[in-house]
Amino acid sequence: MSEENEPITRIITPVHVEYTYTPGVASERFLRGVREGKLLGGACDACGRVYVPSRGACPRCAAPTSEFRELSDKGTVITFCVVRVPAENIDVELPYCTASILLDGADISFTGLIQGCPFEEVRIGMRVQAVWKPEAEWDFSIGNIQHFEPNSEADVPFEDIKEYS
Ligand SMILES: [Zn+2]
């Protein structure tokens, strides 16, 4: 079969979009907190669950999350994966480990890179601590946290975190 008769199975069509992100009240509060090195969760007015970042309403009750609480930058690994596939918009050397982390005081997990230990040591229930960029580099971005790394605290038993898995 000549090249001109071969079926076209793939085309590349680069697209570039610029847009202005309007975070809304709850996300703005979260981003302003991050700018100061604080992780602010929003507590549901009805059930009390704490979301980080909060979107302004509880996904379970649809009630507002009016109260903001400063959360710890320590947490527990709920689940994780080792990424070996490159992505154009992620500037992290392969392979890397990303995890769902339940910050202390939160009721929803938060995604973060895990570094500071071999992948083989990352496990569900492992306690981790945020490693922040130098304060002079802080911006309105969750990128202020470079990664999470293990701390010396004992693992959390699966029974205590299974509802978040
Ligand atoms: Zn609720």
PDB file of C-alpha atoms and ligand atoms in Angstrom:
ATOM      1  CA  MET A   1       0.000   0.000   0.000  1.00  0.00           C
ATOM      2  CA  SER A   2       1.439   3.362  -0.944  1.00  0.00           C
ATOM      3  CA  GLU A   3       1.593   6.152   1.615  1.00  0.00           C
ATOM      4  CA  GLU A   4      -1.188   8.121  -0.056  1.00  0.00           C
ATOM      5  CA  ASN A   5      -3.536   5.161   0.253  1.00  0.00           C
ATOM      6  CA  GLU A   6      -2.800   4.454   3.896  1.00  0.00           C
ATOM      7  CA  PRO A   7      -5.578   5.377   6.331  1.00  0.00           C
ATOM      8  CA  ILE A   8      -4.961   8.448   8.452  1.00  0.00           C
ATOM      9  CA  THR A   9      -5.218   7.242  12.027  1.00  0.00           C
ATOM     10  CA  ARG A  10      -3.918  10.232  13.965  1.00  0.00           C
ATOM     11  CA  ILE A  11      -3.603  13.973  13.553  1.00  0.00           C
ATOM     12  CA  ILE A  12      -2.055  16.539  15.861  1.00  0.00           C
ATOM     13  CA  THR A  13      -3.957  19.798  16.290  1.00  0.00           C
ATOM     14  CA  PRO A  14      -2.275  22.073  18.838  1.00  0.00           C
ATOM     15  CA  VAL A  15      -4.694  24.367  20.630  1.00  0.00           C
ATOM     16  CA  HIS A  16      -3.799  27.380  22.748  1.00  0.00           C
ATOM     17  CA  VAL A  17      -6.386  28.937  25.026  1.00  0.00           C
ATOM     18  CA  GLU A  18      -5.927  31.899  27.335  1.00  0.00           C
ATOM     19  CA  TYR A  19      -8.524  32.531  29.973  1.00  0.00           C
ATOM     20  CA  THR A  20      -9.035  34.455  33.177  1.00  0.00           C
ATOM     21  CA  TYR A  21      -9.725  32.249  36.161  1.00  0.00           C
ATOM     22  CA  THR A  22     -12.311  33.596  38.566  1.00  0.00           C
ATOM     23  CA  PRO A  23     -11.956  31.493  41.691  1.00  0.00           C
ATOM     24  CA  GLY A  24     -15.094  32.522  43.554  1.00  0.00           C
ATOM     25  CA  VAL A  25     -15.357  33.441  47.227  1.00  0.00           C
ATOM     26  CA  ALA A  26     -14.341  30.101  48.787  1.00  0.00           C
ATOM     27  CA  SER A  27     -11.419  29.380  46.461  1.00  0.00           C
ATOM     28  CA  GLU A  28     -10.213  32.966  46.773  1.00  0.00           C
ATOM     29  CA  ARG A  29     -10.121  32.601  50.549  1.00  0.00           C
ATOM     30  CA  PHE A  30      -8.168  29.358  50.173  1.00  0.00           C
ATOM     31  CA  LEU A  31      -5.663  30.919  47.755  1.00  0.00           C
ATOM     32  CA  ARG A  32      -5.196  33.974  50.001  1.00  0.00           C
ATOM     33  CA  GLY A  33      -4.475  31.566  52.853  1.00  0.00           C
ATOM     34  CA  VAL A  34      -1.934  29.645  50.786  1.00  0.00           C
ATOM     35  CA  ARG A  35      -0.237  32.950  49.996  1.00  0.00           C
ATOM     36  CA  GLU A  36       0.391  33.235  53.758  1.00  0.00           C
ATOM     37  CA  GLY A  37       1.396  29.607  54.199  1.00  0.00           C
ATOM     38  CA  LYS A  38      -1.967  28.502  55.597  1.00  0.00           C
ATOM     39  CA  LEU A  39      -4.224  25.703  54.406  1.00  0.00           C
ATOM     40  CA  LEU A  40      -7.811  26.830  54.990  1.00  0.00           C
ATOM     41  CA  GLY A  41     -10.640  24.323  54.932  1.00  0.00           C
ATOM     42  CA  GLY A  42     -14.316  25.190  54.754  1.00  0.00           C
ATOM     43  CA  ALA A  43     -16.624  23.521  57.303  1.00  0.00           C
ATOM     44  CA  CYS A  44     -20.152  22.574  56.278  1.00  0.00           C
ATOM     45  CA  ASP A  45     -22.810  24.504  58.205  1.00  0.00           C
ATOM     46  CA  ALA A  46     -25.018  21.385  58.371  1.00  0.00           C
ATOM     47  CA  CYS A  47     -22.814  18.294  58.794  1.00  0.00           C
ATOM     48  CA  GLY A  48     -19.522  19.882  59.896  1.00  0.00           C
ATOM     49  CA  ARG A  49     -17.379  18.080  57.311  1.00  0.00           C
ATOM     50  CA  VAL A  50     -14.321  20.095  56.364  1.00  0.00           C
ATOM     51  CA  TYR A  51     -13.339  20.448  52.712  1.00  0.00           C
ATOM     52  CA  VAL A  52      -9.986  21.619  51.429  1.00  0.00           C
ATOM     53  CA  PRO A  53     -10.056  23.485  49.219  1.00  0.00           C
ATOM     54  CA  SER A  54     -13.697  24.308  49.800  1.00  0.00           C
ATOM     55  CA  ARG A  55     -15.883  25.190  46.831  1.00  0.00           C
ATOM     56  CA  GLY A  56     -18.294  27.059  49.085  1.00  0.00           C
ATOM     57  CA  ALA A  57     -20.860  24.297  49.554  1.00  0.00           C
ATOM     58  CA  CYS A  58     -20.916  20.768  50.907  1.00  0.00           C
ATOM     59  CA  PRO A  59     -21.243  18.173  48.132  1.00  0.00           C
ATOM     60  CA  ARG A  60     -23.221  15.892  50.475  1.00  0.00           C
ATOM     61  CA  CYS A  61     -25.693  18.369  52.032  1.00  0.00           C
ATOM     62  CA  ALA A  62     -25.504  21.273  49.576  1.00  0.00           C
ATOM     63  CA  ALA A  63     -25.251  23.516  52.660  1.00  0.00           C
ATOM     64  CA  PRO A  64     -22.765  26.411  52.676  1.00  0.00           C
ATOM     65  CA  THR A  65     -19.268  25.929  54.113  1.00  0.00           C
ATOM     66  CA  SER A  66     -19.241  29.254  55.903  1.00  0.00           C
ATOM     67  CA  GLU A  67     -16.624  28.658  58.578  1.00  0.00           C
ATOM     68  CA  PHE A  68     -12.992  28.576  57.493  1.00  0.00           C
ATOM     69  CA  ARG A  69     -10.548  26.610  59.608  1.00  0.00           C
ATOM     70  CA  GLU A  70      -6.783  26.568  59.400  1.00  0.00           C
ATOM     71  CA  LEU A  71      -5.700  22.984  58.882  1.00  0.00           C
ATOM     72  CA  SER A  72      -2.428  21.286  59.619  1.00  0.00           C
ATOM     73  CA  ASP A  73       0.021  20.780  56.783  1.00  0.00           C
ATOM     74  CA  LYS A  74       0.477  17.242  58.053  1.00  0.00           C
ATOM     75  CA  GLY A  75      -1.652  14.409  56.819  1.00  0.00           C
ATOM     76  CA  THR A  76      -2.095  10.731  56.102  1.00  0.00           C
ATOM     77  CA  VAL A  77      -1.634   8.970  52.768  1.00  0.00           C
ATOM     78  CA  ILE A  78      -5.020   7.562  51.734  1.00  0.00           C
ATOM     79  CA  THR A  79      -3.859   6.158  48.424  1.00  0.00           C
ATOM     80  CA  PHE A  80      -1.008   6.768  45.991  1.00  0.00           C
ATOM     81  CA  CYS A  81       0.422   5.859  42.611  1.00  0.00           C
ATOM     82  CA  VAL A  82       3.799   5.936  40.913  1.00  0.00           C
ATOM     83  CA  VAL A  83       3.610   7.871  37.645  1.00  0.00           C
ATOM     84  CA  ARG A  84       5.861   6.701  34.827  1.00  0.00           C
ATOM     85  CA  VAL A  85       4.068   8.335  31.907  1.00  0.00           C
ATOM     86  CA  PRO A  86       5.008  11.874  30.903  1.00  0.00           C
ATOM     87  CA  ALA A  87       2.426  14.628  30.593  1.00  0.00           C
ATOM     88  CA  GLU A  88       3.087  17.876  28.757  1.00  0.00           C
ATOM     89  CA  ASN A  89       1.779  20.104  31.555  1.00  0.00           C
ATOM     90  CA  ILE A  90       3.504  18.385  34.465  1.00  0.00           C
ATOM     91  CA  ASP A  91       7.093  19.416  35.031  1.00  0.00           C
ATOM     92  CA  VAL A  92       8.199  16.686  37.412  1.00  0.00           C
ATOM     93  CA  GLU A  93      10.982  14.241  36.698  1.00  0.00           C
ATOM     94  CA  LEU A  94       9.745  10.718  36.025  1.00  0.00           C
ATOM     95  CA  PRO A  95       8.990   8.520  37.765  1.00  0.00           C
ATOM     96  CA  TYR A  96       7.266  10.277  40.629  1.00  0.00           C
ATOM     97  CA  CYS A  97       4.791   9.385  43.345  1.00  0.00           C
ATOM     98  CA  THR A  98       1.538  11.276  43.802  1.00  0.00           C
ATOM     99  CA  ALA A  99      -0.844  10.641  46.671  1.00  0.00           C
ATOM    100  CA  SER A 100      -4.230  11.471  48.075  1.00  0.00           C
ATOM    101  CA  ILE A 101      -3.452  12.936  51.471  1.00  0.00           C
ATOM    102  CA  LEU A 102      -5.999  13.471  54.217  1.00  0.00           C
ATOM    103  CA  LEU A 103      -4.799  16.597  55.987  1.00  0.00           C
ATOM    104  CA  ASP A 104      -5.361  16.573  59.740  1.00  0.00           C
ATOM    105  CA  GLY A 105      -8.720  18.218  60.395  1.00  0.00           C
ATOM    106  CA  ALA A 106     -10.047  17.666  56.851  1.00  0.00           C
ATOM    107  CA  ASP A 107     -12.720  15.263  55.613  1.00  0.00           C
ATOM    108  CA  ILE A 108     -11.590  15.137  52.003  1.00  0.00           C
ATOM    109  CA  SER A 109      -8.222  14.216  50.593  1.00  0.00           C
ATOM    110  CA  PHE A 110      -5.790  16.555  48.945  1.00  0.00           C
ATOM    111  CA  THR A 111      -3.394  15.620  46.135  1.00  0.00           C
ATOM    112  CA  GLY A 112       0.339  16.016  46.596  1.00  0.00           C
ATOM    113  CA  LEU A 113       3.697  14.708  45.436  1.00  0.00           C
ATOM    114  CA  ILE A 114       5.497  12.372  47.810  1.00  0.00           C
ATOM    115  CA  GLN A 115       9.250  12.733  47.950  1.00  0.00           C
ATOM    116  CA  GLY A 116      11.948  12.131  50.504  1.00  0.00           C
ATOM    117  CA  CYS A 117      11.724   8.348  50.489  1.00  0.00           C
ATOM    118  CA  PRO A 118      11.921   5.493  47.968  1.00  0.00           C
ATOM    119  CA  PHE A 119       8.604   4.689  46.270  1.00  0.00           C
ATOM    120  CA  GLU A 120       8.705   1.225  47.814  1.00  0.00           C
ATOM    121  CA  GLU A 121       8.290   2.807  51.243  1.00  0.00           C
ATOM    122  CA  VAL A 122       5.163   4.823  50.406  1.00  0.00           C
ATOM    123  CA  ARG A 123       2.103   3.148  51.892  1.00  0.00           C
ATOM    124  CA  ILE A 124      -1.509   3.770  52.837  1.00  0.00           C
ATOM    125  CA  GLY A 125      -1.610   5.176  56.359  1.00  0.00           C
ATOM    126  CA  MET A 126       1.856   6.765  56.138  1.00  0.00           C
ATOM    127  CA  ARG A 127       2.123  10.138  57.874  1.00  0.00           C
ATOM    128  CA  VAL A 128       3.486  12.991  55.785  1.00  0.00           C
ATOM    129  CA  GLN A 129       4.351  16.648  56.182  1.00  0.00           C
ATOM    130  CA  ALA A 130       4.238  19.437  53.590  1.00  0.00           C
ATOM    131  CA  VAL A 131       7.544  20.901  52.431  1.00  0.00           C
ATOM    132  CA  TRP A 132       6.938  24.513  51.450  1.00  0.00           C
ATOM    133  CA  LYS A 133       8.934  26.670  49.068  1.00  0.00           C
ATOM    134  CA  PRO A 134      10.903  29.473  50.702  1.00  0.00           C
ATOM    135  CA  GLU A 135       8.447  32.115  51.948  1.00  0.00           C
ATOM    136  CA  ALA A 136       9.810  34.760  49.549  1.00  0.00           C
ATOM    137  CA  GLU A 137       8.516  32.618  46.651  1.00  0.00           C
ATOM    138  CA  TRP A 138       4.984  32.141  47.973  1.00  0.00           C
ATOM    139  CA  ASP A 139       2.204  33.104  45.604  1.00  0.00           C
ATOM    140  CA  PHE A 140      -1.540  32.511  45.345  1.00  0.00           C
ATOM    141  CA  SER A 141      -0.844  28.946  44.350  1.00  0.00           C
ATOM    142  CA  ILE A 142      -0.880  25.493  45.865  1.00  0.00           C
ATOM    143  CA  GLY A 143       2.501  25.251  44.136  1.00  0.00           C
ATOM    144  CA  ASN A 144       3.814  26.899  47.328  1.00  0.00           C
ATOM    145  CA  ILE A 145       3.946  23.338  48.617  1.00  0.00           C
ATOM    146  CA  GLN A 146       6.820  21.650  46.826  1.00  0.00           C
ATOM    147  CA  HIS A 147       5.883  18.188  47.987  1.00  0.00           C
ATOM    148  CA  PHE A 148       5.061  16.097  51.027  1.00  0.00           C
ATOM    149  CA  GLU A 149       7.576  13.876  52.746  1.00  0.00           C
ATOM    150  CA  PRO A 150       7.335  11.238  55.456  1.00  0.00           C
ATOM    151  CA  ASN A 151       7.560  12.416  59.032  1.00  0.00           C
ATOM    152  CA  SER A 152       8.475  10.215  61.948  1.00  0.00           C
ATOM    153  CA  GLU A 153       4.924   9.673  63.208  1.00  0.00           C
ATOM    154  CA  ALA A 154       3.420   6.194  63.418  1.00  0.00           C
ATOM    155  CA  ASP A 155       1.190   5.021  60.563  1.00  0.00           C
ATOM    156  CA  VAL A 156      -2.559   5.491  60.900  1.00  0.00           C
ATOM    157  CA  PRO A 157      -4.426   2.154  60.958  1.00  0.00           C
ATOM    158  CA  PHE A 158      -6.487   1.478  57.826  1.00  0.00           C
ATOM    159  CA  GLU A 159      -9.653   1.193  59.960  1.00  0.00           C
ATOM    160  CA  ASP A 160      -9.290   4.861  60.875  1.00  0.00           C
ATOM    161  CA  ILE A 161      -9.069   6.080  57.271  1.00  0.00           C
ATOM    162  CA  LYS A 162     -11.014   3.510  55.237  1.00  0.00           C
ATOM    163  CA  GLU A 163     -14.031   5.794  54.762  1.00  0.00           C
ATOM    164  CA  TYR A 164     -11.771   8.234  52.854  1.00  0.00           C
ATOM    165  CA  SER A 165     -10.318   5.598  50.514  1.00  0.00           C
TER     166      SER A 165
HETATM  167 ZN    ZN B   1     -22.466  18.828  54.790  1.00  0.00          ZN
END
